Coordinates of C-alpha atoms in Angstrom, one line a residue:
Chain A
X15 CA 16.9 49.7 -10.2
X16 CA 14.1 52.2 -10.8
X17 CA 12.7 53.5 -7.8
X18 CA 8.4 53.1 -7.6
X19 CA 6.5 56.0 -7.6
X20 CA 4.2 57.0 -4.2
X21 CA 0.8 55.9 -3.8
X22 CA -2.1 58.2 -4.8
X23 CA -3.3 60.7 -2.3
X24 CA -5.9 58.9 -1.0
X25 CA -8.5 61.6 -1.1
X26 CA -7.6 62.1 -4.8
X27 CA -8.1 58.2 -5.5
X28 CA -11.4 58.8 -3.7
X29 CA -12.7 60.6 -5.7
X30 CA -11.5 59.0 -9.0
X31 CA -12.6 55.6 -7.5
X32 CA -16.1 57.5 -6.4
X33 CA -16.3 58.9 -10.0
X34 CA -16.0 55.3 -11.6
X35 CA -18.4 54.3 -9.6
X36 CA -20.6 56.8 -10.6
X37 CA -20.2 56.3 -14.6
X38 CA -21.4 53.0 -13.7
X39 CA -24.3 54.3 -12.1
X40 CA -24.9 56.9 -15.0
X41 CA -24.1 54.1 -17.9
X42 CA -25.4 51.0 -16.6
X43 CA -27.7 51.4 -13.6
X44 CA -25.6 48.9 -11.6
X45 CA -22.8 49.7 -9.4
X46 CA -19.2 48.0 -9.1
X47 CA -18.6 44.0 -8.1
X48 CA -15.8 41.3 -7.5
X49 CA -16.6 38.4 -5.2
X50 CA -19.9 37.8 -8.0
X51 CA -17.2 37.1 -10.7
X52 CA -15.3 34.9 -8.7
X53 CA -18.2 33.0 -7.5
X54 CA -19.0 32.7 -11.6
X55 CA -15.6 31.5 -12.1
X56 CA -16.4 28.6 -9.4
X57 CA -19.4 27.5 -10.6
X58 CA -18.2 27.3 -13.6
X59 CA -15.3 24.7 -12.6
X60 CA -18.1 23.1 -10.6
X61 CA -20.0 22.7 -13.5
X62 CA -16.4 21.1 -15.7
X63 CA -15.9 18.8 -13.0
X64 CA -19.8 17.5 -12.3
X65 CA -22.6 19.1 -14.5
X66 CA -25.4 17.1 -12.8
X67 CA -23.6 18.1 -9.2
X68 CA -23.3 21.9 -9.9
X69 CA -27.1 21.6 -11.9
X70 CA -28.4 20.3 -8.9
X71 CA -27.9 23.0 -6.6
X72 CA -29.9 26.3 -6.2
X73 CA -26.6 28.1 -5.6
X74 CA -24.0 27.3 -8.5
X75 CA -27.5 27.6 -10.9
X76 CA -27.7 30.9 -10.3
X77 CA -24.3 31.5 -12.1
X78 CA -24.8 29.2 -14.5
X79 CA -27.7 31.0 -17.4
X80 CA -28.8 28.2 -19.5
X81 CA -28.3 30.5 -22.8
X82 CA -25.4 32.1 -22.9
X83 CA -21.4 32.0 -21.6
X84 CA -21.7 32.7 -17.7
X85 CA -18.4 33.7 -18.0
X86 CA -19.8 36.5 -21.0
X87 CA -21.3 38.1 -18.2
X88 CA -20.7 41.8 -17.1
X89 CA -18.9 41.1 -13.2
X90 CA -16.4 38.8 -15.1
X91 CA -15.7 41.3 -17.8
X92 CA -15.6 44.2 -14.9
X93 CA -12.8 41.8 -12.7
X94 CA -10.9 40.9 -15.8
X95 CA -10.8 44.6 -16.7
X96 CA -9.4 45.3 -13.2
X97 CA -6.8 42.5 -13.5
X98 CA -5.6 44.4 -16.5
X99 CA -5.8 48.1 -15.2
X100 CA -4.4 46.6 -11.8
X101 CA -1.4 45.3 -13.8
X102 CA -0.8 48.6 -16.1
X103 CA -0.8 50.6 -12.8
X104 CA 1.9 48.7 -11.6
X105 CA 4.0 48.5 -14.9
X106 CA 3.3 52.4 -14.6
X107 CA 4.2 53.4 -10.9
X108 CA 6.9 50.2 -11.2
X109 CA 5.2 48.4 -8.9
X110 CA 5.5 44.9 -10.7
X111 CA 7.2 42.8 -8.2
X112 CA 7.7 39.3 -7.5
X113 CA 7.4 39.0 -3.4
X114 CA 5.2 38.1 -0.5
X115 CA 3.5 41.0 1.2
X116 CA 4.2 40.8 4.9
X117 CA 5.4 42.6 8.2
X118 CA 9.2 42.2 9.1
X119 CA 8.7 39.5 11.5
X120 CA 6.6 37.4 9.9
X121 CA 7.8 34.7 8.2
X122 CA 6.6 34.1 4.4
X123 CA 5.2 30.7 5.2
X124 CA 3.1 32.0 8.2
X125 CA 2.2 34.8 5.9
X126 CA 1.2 32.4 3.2
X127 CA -0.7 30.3 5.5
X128 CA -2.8 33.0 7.0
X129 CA -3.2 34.5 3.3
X130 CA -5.0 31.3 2.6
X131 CA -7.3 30.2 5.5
X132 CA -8.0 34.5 5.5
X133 CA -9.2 33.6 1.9
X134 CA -11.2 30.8 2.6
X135 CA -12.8 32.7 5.8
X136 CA -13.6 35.9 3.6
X137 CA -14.8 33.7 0.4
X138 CA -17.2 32.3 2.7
X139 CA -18.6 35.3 4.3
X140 CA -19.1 37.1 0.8
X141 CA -21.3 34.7 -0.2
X142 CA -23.5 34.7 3.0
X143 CA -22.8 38.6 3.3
X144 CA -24.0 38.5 -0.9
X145 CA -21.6 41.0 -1.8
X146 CA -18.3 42.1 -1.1
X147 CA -16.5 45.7 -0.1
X148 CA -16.5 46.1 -4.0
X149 CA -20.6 45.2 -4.6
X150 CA -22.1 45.8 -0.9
X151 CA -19.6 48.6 1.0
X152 CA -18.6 50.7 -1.8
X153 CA -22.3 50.3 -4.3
X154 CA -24.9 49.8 -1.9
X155 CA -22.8 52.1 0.8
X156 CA -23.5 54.9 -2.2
X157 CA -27.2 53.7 -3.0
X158 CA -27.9 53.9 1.3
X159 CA -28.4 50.4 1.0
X160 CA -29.2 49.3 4.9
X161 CA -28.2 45.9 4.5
X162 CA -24.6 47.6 3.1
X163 CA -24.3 49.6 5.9
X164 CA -24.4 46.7 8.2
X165 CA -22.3 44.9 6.1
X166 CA -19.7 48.1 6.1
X167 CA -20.1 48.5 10.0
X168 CA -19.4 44.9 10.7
X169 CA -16.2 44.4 8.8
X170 CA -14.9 47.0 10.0
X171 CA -15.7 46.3 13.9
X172 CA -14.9 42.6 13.3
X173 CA -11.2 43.2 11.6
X174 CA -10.3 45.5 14.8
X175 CA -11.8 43.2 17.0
X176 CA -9.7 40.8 15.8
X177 CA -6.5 42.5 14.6
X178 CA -4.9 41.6 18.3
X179 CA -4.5 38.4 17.1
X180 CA -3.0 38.9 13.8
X181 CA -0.7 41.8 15.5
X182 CA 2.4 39.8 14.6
X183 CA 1.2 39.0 10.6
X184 CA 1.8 42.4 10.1
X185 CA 4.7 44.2 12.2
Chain B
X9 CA -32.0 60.2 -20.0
X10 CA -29.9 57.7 -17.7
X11 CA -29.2 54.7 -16.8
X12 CA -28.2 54.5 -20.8
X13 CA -28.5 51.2 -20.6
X14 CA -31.8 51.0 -19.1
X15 CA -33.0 53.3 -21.9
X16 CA -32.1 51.1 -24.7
X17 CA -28.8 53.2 -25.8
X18 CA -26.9 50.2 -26.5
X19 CA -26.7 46.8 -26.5
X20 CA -25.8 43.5 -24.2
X21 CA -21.9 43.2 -26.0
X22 CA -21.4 47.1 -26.1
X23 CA -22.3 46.9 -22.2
X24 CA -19.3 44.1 -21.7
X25 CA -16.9 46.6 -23.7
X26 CA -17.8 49.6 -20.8
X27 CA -17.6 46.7 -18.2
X28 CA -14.0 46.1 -19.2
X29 CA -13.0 50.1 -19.6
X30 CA -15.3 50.9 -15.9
X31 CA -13.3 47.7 -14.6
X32 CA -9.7 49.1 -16.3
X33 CA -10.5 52.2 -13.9
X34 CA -11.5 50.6 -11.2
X35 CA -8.2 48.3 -11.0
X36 CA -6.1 51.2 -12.0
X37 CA -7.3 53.0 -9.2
X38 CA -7.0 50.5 -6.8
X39 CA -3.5 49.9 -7.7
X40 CA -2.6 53.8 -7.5
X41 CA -4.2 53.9 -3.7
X42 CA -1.8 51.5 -2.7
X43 CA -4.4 48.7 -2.4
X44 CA -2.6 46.2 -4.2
X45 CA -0.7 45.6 -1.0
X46 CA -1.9 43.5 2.1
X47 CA 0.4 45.3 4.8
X48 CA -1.1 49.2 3.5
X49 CA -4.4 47.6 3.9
X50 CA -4.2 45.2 7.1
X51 CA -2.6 48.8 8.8
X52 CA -6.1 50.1 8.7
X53 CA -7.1 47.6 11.6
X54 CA -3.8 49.1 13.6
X55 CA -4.7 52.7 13.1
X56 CA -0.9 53.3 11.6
X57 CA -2.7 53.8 8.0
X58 CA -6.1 54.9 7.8
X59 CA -6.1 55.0 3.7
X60 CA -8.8 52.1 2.9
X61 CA -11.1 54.2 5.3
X62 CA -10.7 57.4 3.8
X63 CA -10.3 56.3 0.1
X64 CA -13.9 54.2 1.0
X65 CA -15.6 56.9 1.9
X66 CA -14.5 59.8 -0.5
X67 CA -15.7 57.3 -2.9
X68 CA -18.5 56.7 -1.6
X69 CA -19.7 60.4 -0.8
X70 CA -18.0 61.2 -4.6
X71 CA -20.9 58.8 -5.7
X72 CA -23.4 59.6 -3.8
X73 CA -23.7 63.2 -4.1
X74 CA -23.4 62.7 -8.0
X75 CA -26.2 60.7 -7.5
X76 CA -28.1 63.4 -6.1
X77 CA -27.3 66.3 -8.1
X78 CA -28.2 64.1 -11.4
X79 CA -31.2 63.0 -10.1
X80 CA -32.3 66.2 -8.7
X81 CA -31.4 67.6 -12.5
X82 CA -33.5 65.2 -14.3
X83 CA -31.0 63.5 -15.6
X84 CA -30.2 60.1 -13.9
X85 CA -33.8 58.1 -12.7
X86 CA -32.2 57.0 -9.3
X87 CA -35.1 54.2 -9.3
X88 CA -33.6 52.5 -12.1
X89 CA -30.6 51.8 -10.3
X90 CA -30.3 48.7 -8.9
X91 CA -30.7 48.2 -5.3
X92 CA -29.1 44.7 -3.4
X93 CA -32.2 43.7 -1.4
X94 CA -31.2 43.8 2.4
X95 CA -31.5 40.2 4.6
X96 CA -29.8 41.9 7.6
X97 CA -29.0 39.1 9.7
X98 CA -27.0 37.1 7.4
X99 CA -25.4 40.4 5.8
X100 CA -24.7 41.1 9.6
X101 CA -23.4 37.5 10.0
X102 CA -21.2 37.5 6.5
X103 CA -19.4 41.2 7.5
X104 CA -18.3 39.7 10.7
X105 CA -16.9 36.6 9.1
X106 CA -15.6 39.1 6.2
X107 CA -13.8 41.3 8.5
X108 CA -11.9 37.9 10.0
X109 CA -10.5 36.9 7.0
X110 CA -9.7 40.5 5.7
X111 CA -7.5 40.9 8.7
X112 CA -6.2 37.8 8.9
X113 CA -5.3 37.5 4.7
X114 CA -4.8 41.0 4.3
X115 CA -7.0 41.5 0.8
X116 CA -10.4 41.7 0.0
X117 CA -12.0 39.8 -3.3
X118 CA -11.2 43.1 -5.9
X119 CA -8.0 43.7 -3.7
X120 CA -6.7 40.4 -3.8
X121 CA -6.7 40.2 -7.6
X122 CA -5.0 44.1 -7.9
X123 CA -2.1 41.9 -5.9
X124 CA -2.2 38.9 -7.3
X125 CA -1.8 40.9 -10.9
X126 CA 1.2 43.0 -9.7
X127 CA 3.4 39.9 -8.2
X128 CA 2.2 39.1 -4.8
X129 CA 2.2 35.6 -3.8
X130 CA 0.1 36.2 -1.0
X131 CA -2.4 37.6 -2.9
X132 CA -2.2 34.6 -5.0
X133 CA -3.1 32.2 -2.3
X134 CA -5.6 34.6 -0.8
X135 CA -7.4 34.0 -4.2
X136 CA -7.1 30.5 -3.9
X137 CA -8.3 30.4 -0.5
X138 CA -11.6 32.3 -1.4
X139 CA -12.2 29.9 -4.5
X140 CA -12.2 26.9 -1.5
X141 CA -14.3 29.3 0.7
X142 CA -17.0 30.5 -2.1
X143 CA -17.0 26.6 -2.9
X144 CA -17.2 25.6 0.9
X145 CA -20.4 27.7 0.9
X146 CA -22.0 26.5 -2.6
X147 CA -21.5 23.0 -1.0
X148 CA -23.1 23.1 1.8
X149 CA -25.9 25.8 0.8
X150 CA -28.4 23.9 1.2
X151 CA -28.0 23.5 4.9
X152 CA -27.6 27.9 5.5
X153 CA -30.5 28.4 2.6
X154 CA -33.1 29.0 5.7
X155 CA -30.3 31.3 7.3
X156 CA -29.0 32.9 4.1
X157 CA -32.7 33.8 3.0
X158 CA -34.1 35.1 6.6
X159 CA -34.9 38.4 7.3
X160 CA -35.6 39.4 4.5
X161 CA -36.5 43.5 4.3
X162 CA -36.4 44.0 0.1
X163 CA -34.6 47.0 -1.2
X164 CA -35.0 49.3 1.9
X165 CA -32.7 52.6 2.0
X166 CA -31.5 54.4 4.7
X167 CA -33.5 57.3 4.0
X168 CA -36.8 54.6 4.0
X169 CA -36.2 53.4 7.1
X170 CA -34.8 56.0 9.1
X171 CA -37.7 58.2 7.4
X172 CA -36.3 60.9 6.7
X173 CA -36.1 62.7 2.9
X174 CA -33.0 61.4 0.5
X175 CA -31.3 65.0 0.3
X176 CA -31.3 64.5 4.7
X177 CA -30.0 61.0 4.6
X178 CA -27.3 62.2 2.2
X179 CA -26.2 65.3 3.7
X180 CA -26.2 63.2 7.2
X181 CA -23.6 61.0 5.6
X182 CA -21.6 63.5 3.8
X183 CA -20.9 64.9 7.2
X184 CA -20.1 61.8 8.9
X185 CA -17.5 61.5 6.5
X186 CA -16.1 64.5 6.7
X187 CA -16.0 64.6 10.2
X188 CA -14.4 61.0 10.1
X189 CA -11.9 62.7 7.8
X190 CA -10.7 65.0 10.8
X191 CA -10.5 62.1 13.1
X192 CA -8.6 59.9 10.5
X193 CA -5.9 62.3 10.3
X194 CA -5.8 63.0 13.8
X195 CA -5.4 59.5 14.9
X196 CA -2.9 58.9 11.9
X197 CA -0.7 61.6 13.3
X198 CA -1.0 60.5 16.6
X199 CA 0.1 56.9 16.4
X200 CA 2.7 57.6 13.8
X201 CA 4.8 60.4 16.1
X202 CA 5.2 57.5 18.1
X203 CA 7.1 55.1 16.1
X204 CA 9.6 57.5 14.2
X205 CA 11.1 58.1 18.1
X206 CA 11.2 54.6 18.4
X207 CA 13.3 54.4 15.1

């Protein structure tokens, strides 16, 4: 078995994460993103499923351009770019593992469970925050966006406010 | 001049070639800080790990002073980057429901995919789950559209509303984070002398 390598000092990733930021700044004029693509990816199935359904409302529209791919669009490249850079850093620090991510005393179907009603909760209050950490606490936390900051403060207050609850998830 | 793209220096399919190299980085990164796993960032909320907190914010002061500088040089048009327009109250509303679900599934949306790419079945189902939450929310969007689009404020700025010139605003924050730097690795220090005893 190879052994993986250490995590990043985290003031080093920082800064590389920072300067990536800031090429897409410098190239682009638009900052980083995640929860957008994944939203495209849904209205996209929406629209498979029901055209006149996911037509019909204001909110799957809005991912759906009338002339071109919505999935040719420059979120979904970003994400599937970070799918594959995720992957080659893992393959690289040997990090590739098939496992569930837990605290010792949790079991991996509580784990699971949480994982998914976690995901639903946070799906949900990306689209209604209209951005993520990726597009609202880490871009519009660099462009002194107010409505970021609020964003920023109150994910952070709510997760310790509720991390009593969850104590046993991840010890 | 920059943004390049904003000035014309190349087109719509050369922009989705840098959106797959910035987004290469971006995972990359991730995966190096240790972000592809849920119990490195979830120990952020128990003070064992502050990483996510210090990797945010060197990124974000890493930015923003770049920002600065090129602007202040002439070199990058900061009004040509684009700004989310602010509706507090729903933003306000959506970070509390965010921060639920990121301590309770462990991942956020960019997070969640670094995990799901490197072998984690959690971070699998995490994805899931926000595919049903993202659609929860498209389905029922017309009922939270008076909610979703209320107080609205436009692209305001810190610096805007607090007043105060851009260099102030970013200084202000550079030291904040710095100074929550010292704390970070006070508090990291602290809590983990504990545990090793216990060991």
């Amino acid at each position: 078995m190879f052994k993986s390598s250490p995590y990043m000092n985290p003031y080093v990733a920082g800064v590389c994460l920072g300067l990536v930021l800031l090429a897409a700044f410098v190239i682009m004029g638009r900052g980083l993103g995640a929860s957008g693509a994944i939203t495209s990816v849904v209205a996209v199935g929406v629209n498979a499923v029901s055209p006149s359904h996911a037509q019909g409302s204001a909110f799957y529209r809005e991912y759906l351009p009338e002339n071109k791919n919505p999935l040719k669009d420059w979120l979904v490249v970003e994400v599937a770019g970070l799918v594959i850079g995720g992957f080659i850093s893992g393959l690289f620090s040997r990090r590739i593992k098939l496992t569930v991510d837990k605290g010792a005393n949790a079991s991996n179907r509580q784990r699971l469970l949480l994982a998914f009603f976690g995901g639903i909760i946070m799906g949900f209050g990306s689209k209604l925050a209209r951005g993520c950490t990726s597009g609202q606490a880490l871009t519009g936390g660099a462009l002194l966006s107010v409505g970021s900051w609020v964003f920023m403060l109150a994910v952070f207050a709510s997760a310790y406010a509720f991390a009593f609850f969850f104590r046993k998830e991840w010890n | 001049m920059a943004p390049l793209f904003q000035y014309g220096f190349f087109d719509n399919d050369a922009s989705l070639l840098i959106a797959l190299i910035i987004g290469i980085a971006f995972g990359f990164i991730l995966e190096q800080a240790g972000f592809g796993s849920a119990t490195k960032l979830a120990a952020q909320f128990y003070g064992r790990d502050l990483t996510v907190f210090k990797v945010m914010f060197t990124a974000i002061i890493t930015a923003l002073l770049g920002m600065f500088w090129l602007g202040w040089a002439g070199v990058l048009d900061l009004s040509r980057v684009y700004i989310l327009p602010t509706y507090l109250v729903p933003q306000l509303a959506g970070g509390i429901i965010f921060g639920i679900g990121f301590v309770m599934g462990g991942y956020c949306p960019g997070t969640c995919c670094v995990a799901a790419t490197t072998g984690k079945m959690d971070g699998w189902i995490h994805f899931l789950g926000m595919i049903a939450g993202i659609a929860l929310f498209g389905e029922i969007f017309p009922l939270l559209e008076p909610f979703y689009s209320s107080s609205s404020m436009g692209q305001v700025t810190l610096d805007a509303y607090f007043s105060v010139p851009y260099g102030v605003a970013v200084f202000a924050v550079v030291v904040i984070a710095l100074a929550g730097f010292v704390v970070a690795e006070r508090v990291e220090r602290k809590l983990n002398s504990i545990p090793v005893a216990e060991k």
